[in-house]
PDB file of C-alpha atoms in Angstrom:
ATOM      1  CA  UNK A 366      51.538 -39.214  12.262  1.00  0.00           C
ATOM      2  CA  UNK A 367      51.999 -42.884  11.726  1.00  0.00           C
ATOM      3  CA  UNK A 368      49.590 -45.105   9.446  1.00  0.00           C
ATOM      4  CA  UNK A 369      48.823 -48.484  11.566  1.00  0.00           C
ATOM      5  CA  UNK A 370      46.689 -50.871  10.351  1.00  0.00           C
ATOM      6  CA  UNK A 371      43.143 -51.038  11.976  1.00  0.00           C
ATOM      7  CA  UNK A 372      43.280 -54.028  13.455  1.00  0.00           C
ATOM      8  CA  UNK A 373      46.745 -52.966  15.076  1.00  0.00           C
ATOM      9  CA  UNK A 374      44.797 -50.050  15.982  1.00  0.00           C
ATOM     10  CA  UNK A 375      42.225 -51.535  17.957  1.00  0.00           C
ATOM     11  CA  UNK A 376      44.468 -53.896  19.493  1.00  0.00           C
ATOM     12  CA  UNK A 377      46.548 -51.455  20.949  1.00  0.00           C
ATOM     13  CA  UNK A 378      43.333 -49.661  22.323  1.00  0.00           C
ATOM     14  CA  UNK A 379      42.344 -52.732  23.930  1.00  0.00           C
ATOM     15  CA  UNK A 380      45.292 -53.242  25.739  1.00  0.00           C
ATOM     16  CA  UNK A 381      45.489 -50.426  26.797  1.00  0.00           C
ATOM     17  CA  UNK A 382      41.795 -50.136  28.103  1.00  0.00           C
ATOM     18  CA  UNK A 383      42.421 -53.163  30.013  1.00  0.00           C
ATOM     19  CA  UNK A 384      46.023 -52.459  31.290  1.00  0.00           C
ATOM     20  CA  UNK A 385      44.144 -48.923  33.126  1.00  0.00           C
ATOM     21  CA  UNK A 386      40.730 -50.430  34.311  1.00  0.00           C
ATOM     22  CA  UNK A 387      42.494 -53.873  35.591  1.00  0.00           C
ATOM     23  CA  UNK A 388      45.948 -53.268  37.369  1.00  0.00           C
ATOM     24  CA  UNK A 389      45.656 -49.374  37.299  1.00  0.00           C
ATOM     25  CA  UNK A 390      47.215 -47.553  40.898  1.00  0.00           C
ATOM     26  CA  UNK A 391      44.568 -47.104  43.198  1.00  0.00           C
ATOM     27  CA  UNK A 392      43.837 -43.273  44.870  1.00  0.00           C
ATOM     28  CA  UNK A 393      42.801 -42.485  48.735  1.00  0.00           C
ATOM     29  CA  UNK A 394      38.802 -43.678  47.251  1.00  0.00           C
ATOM     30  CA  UNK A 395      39.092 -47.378  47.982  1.00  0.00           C
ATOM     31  CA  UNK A 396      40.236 -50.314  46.691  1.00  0.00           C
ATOM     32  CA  UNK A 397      38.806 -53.649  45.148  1.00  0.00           C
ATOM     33  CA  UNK A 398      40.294 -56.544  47.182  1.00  0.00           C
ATOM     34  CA  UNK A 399      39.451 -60.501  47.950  1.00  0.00           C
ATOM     35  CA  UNK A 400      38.374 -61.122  50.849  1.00  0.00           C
ATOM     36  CA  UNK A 401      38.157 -64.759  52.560  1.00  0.00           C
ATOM     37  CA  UNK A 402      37.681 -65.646  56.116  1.00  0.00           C
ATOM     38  CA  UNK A 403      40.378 -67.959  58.324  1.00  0.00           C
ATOM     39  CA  UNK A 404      37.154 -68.651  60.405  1.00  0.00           C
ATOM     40  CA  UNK A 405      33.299 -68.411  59.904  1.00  0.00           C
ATOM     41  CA  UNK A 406      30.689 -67.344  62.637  1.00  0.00           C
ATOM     42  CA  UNK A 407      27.785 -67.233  60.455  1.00  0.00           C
ATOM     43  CA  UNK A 408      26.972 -70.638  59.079  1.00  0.00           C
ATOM     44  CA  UNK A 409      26.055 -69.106  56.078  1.00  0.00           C
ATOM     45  CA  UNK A 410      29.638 -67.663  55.680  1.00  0.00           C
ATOM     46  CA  UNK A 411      30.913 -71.494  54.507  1.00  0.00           C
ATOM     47  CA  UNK A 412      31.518 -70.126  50.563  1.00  0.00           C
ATOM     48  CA  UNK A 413      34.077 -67.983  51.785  1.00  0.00           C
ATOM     49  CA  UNK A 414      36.028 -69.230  53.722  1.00  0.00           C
ATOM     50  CA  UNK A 415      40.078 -69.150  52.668  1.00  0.00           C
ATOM     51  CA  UNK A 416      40.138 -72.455  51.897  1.00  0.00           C
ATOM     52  CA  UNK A 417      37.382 -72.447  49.644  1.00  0.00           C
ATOM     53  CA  UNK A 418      38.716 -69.359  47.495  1.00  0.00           C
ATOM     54  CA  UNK A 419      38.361 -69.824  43.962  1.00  0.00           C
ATOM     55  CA  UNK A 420      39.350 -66.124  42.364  1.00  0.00           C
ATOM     56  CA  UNK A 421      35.381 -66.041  41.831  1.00  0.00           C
ATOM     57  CA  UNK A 422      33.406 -62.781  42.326  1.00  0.00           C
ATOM     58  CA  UNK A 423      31.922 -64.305  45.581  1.00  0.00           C
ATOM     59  CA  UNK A 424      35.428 -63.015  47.276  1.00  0.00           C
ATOM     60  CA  UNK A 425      35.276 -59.510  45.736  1.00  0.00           C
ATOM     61  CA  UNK A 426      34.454 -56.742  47.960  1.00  0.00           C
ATOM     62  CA  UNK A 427      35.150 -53.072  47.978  1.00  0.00           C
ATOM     63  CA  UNK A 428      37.303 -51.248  50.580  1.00  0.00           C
ATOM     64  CA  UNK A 429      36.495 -47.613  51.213  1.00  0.00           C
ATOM     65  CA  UNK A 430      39.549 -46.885  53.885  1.00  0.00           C
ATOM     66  CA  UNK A 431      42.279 -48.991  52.070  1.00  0.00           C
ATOM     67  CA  UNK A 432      44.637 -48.285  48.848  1.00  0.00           C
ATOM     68  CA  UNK A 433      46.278 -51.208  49.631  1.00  0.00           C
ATOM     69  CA  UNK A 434      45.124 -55.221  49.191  1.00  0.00           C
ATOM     70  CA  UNK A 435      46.454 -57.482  51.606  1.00  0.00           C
ATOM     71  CA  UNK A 436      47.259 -61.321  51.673  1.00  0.00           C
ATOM     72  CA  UNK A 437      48.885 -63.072  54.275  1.00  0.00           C
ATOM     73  CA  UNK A 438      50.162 -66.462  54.219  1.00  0.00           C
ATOM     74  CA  UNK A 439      51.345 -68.757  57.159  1.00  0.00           C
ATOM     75  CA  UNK A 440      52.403 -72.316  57.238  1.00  0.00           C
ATOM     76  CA  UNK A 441      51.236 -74.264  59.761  1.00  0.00           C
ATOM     77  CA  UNK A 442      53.980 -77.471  60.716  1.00  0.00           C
ATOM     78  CA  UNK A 443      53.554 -80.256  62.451  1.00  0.00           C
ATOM     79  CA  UNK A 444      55.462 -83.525  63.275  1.00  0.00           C
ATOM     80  CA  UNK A 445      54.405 -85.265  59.785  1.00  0.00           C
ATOM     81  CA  UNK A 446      53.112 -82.404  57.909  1.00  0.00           C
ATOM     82  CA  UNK A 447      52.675 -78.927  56.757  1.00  0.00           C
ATOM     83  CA  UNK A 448      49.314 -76.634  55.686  1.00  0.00           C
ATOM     84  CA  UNK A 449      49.711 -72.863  54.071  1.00  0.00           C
ATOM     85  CA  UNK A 450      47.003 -71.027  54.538  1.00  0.00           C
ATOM     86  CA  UNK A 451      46.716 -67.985  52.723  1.00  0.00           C
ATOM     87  CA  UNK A 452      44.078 -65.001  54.130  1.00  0.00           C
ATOM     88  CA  UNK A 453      43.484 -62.144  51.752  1.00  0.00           C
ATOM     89  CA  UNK A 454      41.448 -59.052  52.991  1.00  0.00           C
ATOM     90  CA  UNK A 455      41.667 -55.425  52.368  1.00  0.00           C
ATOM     91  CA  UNK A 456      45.003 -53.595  54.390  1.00  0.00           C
ATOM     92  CA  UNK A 457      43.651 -52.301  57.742  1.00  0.00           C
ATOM     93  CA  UNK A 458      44.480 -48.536  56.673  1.00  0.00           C
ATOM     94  CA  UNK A 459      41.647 -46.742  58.871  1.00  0.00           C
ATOM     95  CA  UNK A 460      42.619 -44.666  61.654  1.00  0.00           C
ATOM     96  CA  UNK A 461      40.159 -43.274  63.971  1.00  0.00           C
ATOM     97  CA  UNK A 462      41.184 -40.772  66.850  1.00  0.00           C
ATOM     98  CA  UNK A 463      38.780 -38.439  68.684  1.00  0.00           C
ATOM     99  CA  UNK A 464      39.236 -34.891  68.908  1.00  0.00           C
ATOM    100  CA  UNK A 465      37.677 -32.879  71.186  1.00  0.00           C
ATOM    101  CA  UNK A 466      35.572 -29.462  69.668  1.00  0.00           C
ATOM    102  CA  UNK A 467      35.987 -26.586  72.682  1.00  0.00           C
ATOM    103  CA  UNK A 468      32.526 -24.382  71.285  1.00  0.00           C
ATOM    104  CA  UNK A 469      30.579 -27.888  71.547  1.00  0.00           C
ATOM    105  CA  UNK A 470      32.353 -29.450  74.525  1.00  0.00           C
ATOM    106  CA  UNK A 471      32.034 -32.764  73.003  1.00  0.00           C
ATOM    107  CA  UNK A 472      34.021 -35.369  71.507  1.00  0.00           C
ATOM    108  CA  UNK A 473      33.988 -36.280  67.801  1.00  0.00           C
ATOM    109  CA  UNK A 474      35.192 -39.264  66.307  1.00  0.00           C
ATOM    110  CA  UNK A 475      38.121 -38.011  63.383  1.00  0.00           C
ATOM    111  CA  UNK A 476      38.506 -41.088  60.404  1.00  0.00           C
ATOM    112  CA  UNK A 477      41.498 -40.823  57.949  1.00  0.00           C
ATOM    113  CA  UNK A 478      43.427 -43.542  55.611  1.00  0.00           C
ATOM    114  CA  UNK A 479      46.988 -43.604  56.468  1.00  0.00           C
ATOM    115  CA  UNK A 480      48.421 -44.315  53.004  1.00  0.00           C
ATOM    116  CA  UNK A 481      52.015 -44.677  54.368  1.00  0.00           C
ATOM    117  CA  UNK A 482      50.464 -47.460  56.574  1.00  0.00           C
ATOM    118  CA  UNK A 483      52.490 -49.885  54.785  1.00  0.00           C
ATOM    119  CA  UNK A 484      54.869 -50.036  51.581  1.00  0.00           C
ATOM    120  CA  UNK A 485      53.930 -51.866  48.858  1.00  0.00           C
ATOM    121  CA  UNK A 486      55.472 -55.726  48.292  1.00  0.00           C
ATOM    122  CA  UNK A 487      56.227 -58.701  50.576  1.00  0.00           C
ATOM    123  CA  UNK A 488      58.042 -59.177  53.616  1.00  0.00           C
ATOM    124  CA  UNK A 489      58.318 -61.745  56.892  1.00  0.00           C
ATOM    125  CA  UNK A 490      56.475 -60.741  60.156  1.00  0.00           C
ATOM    126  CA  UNK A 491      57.563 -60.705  63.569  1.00  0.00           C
ATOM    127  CA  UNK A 492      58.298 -64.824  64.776  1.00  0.00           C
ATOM    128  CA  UNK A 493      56.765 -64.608  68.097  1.00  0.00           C
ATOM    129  CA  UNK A 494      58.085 -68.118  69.028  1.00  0.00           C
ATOM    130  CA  UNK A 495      54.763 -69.853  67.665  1.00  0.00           C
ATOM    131  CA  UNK A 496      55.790 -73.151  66.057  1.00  0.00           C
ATOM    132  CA  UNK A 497      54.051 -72.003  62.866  1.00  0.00           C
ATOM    133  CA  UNK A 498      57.162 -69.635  62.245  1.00  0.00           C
ATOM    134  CA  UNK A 499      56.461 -65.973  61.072  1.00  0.00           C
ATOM    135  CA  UNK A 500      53.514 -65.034  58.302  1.00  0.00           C
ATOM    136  CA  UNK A 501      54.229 -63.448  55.241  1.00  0.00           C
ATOM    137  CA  UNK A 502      52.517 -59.977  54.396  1.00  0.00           C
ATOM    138  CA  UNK A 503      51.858 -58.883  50.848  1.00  0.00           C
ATOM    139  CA  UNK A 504      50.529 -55.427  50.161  1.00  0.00           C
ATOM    140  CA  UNK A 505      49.395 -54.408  46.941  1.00  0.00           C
ATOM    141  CA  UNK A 506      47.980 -51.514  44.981  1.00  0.00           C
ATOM    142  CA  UNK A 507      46.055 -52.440  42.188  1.00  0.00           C
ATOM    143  CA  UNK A 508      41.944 -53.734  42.307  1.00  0.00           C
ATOM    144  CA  UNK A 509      41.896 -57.570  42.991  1.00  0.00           C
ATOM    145  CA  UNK A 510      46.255 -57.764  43.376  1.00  0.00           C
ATOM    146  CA  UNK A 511      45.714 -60.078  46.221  1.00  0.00           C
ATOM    147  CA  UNK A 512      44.716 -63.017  43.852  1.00  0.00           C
ATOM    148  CA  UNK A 513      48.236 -63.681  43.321  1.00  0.00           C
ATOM    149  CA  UNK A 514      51.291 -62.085  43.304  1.00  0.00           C
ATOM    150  CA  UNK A 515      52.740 -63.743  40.670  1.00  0.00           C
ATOM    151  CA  UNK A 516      49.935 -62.759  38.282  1.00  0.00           C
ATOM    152  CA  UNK A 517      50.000 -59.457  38.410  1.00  0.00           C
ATOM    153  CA  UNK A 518      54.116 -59.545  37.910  1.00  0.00           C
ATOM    154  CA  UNK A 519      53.219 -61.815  34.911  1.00  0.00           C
ATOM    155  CA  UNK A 520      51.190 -59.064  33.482  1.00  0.00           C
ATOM    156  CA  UNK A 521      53.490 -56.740  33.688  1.00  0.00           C
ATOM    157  CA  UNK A 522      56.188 -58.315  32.150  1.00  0.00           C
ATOM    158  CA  UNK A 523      53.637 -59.638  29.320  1.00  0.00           C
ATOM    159  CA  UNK A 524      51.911 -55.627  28.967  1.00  0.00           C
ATOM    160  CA  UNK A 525      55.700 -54.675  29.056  1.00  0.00           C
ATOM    161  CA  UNK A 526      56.858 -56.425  26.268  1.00  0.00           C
ATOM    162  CA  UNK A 527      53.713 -56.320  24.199  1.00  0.00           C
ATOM    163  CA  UNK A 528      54.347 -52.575  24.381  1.00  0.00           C
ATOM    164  CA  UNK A 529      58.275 -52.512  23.627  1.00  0.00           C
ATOM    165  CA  UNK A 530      56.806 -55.419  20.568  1.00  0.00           C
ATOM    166  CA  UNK A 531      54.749 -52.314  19.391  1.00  0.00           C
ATOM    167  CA  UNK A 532      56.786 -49.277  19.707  1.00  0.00           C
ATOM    168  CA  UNK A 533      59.339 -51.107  18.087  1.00  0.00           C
ATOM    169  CA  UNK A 534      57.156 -51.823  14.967  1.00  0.00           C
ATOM    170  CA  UNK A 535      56.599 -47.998  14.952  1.00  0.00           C
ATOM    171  CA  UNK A 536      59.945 -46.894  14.377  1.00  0.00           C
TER     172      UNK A 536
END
């Protein structure tokens, strides 16, 4: 079909390769999120705690019940200052609801994900008159999206016009 050079070859494999094993959609399996903790009960839970996160592999974990990656981010104000905190954790998609079996007469515990749990993207929470002012919620589909937001929009728009850069070359 069309003669590319072998290094334009490879290239575009690469990309490509990276684009689907790093910001691919993420099915009912799980999801890789970070994960930091707002507070620590375990004294050896110090490393990772929120305001400690570092992007490192330390914060990685894998959630079985979510699709979704969540961050949260509230700012805390006071007289003479202000501190964001930012909390990033796989979306609480789990829902567990016991049904009862008539031919055992017992109760069984039913798990599902509830996908529809939340849409993807940011919006402001519910101010419930704290003087911190409402939290931001960012859900996110893609393994480790809850790094930044602004990252994985950069990539996007830097895969995107890599691409159109190519396709273009092939006409």
């Amino acid at each position: 079909m069309y003669n590319l050079k072998p290094s334009l070859q490879i290239m575009i494999l690469y990309i490509n390769i990276f684009y689907i094993s790093h910001v691919s959609q993420v099915e009912a399996e799980g999801i890789s999120c970070f994960k930091c903790l707002m507070t620590f009960t375990n004294p050896d839970d110090t490393d990772l705690l929120c305001s400690h996160f570092d992007g490192s592999a330390k914060f990685q974990v894998f959630c079985p019940t979510s699709t979704l990656c969540m961050k949260r981010t509230v700012q805390y104000k006071s007289k003479t200052s202000a501190v964001t905190t930012v909390q990033r954790d796989c979306a609480p998609q789990k829902y567990t609801s016991h049904t009862y079996n008539d031919a055992d007469k017992q109760w069984y515990k039913k798990e599902e994900v509830i996908t529809s749990a939340y849409d993807e993207g940011c919006f402001i929470g519910e101010h419930r008159g704290a003087p911190t002012g409402p939290p931001e919620y960012c859900f996110c589909s893609f393994h480790l999206c809850n790094s930044s937001p602004s990252q994985i929009g950069m990539f996007n728009k830097v895969y995107g016009a890599i691409l159109a850069m190519l396709i273009m070359r092939l006409l």
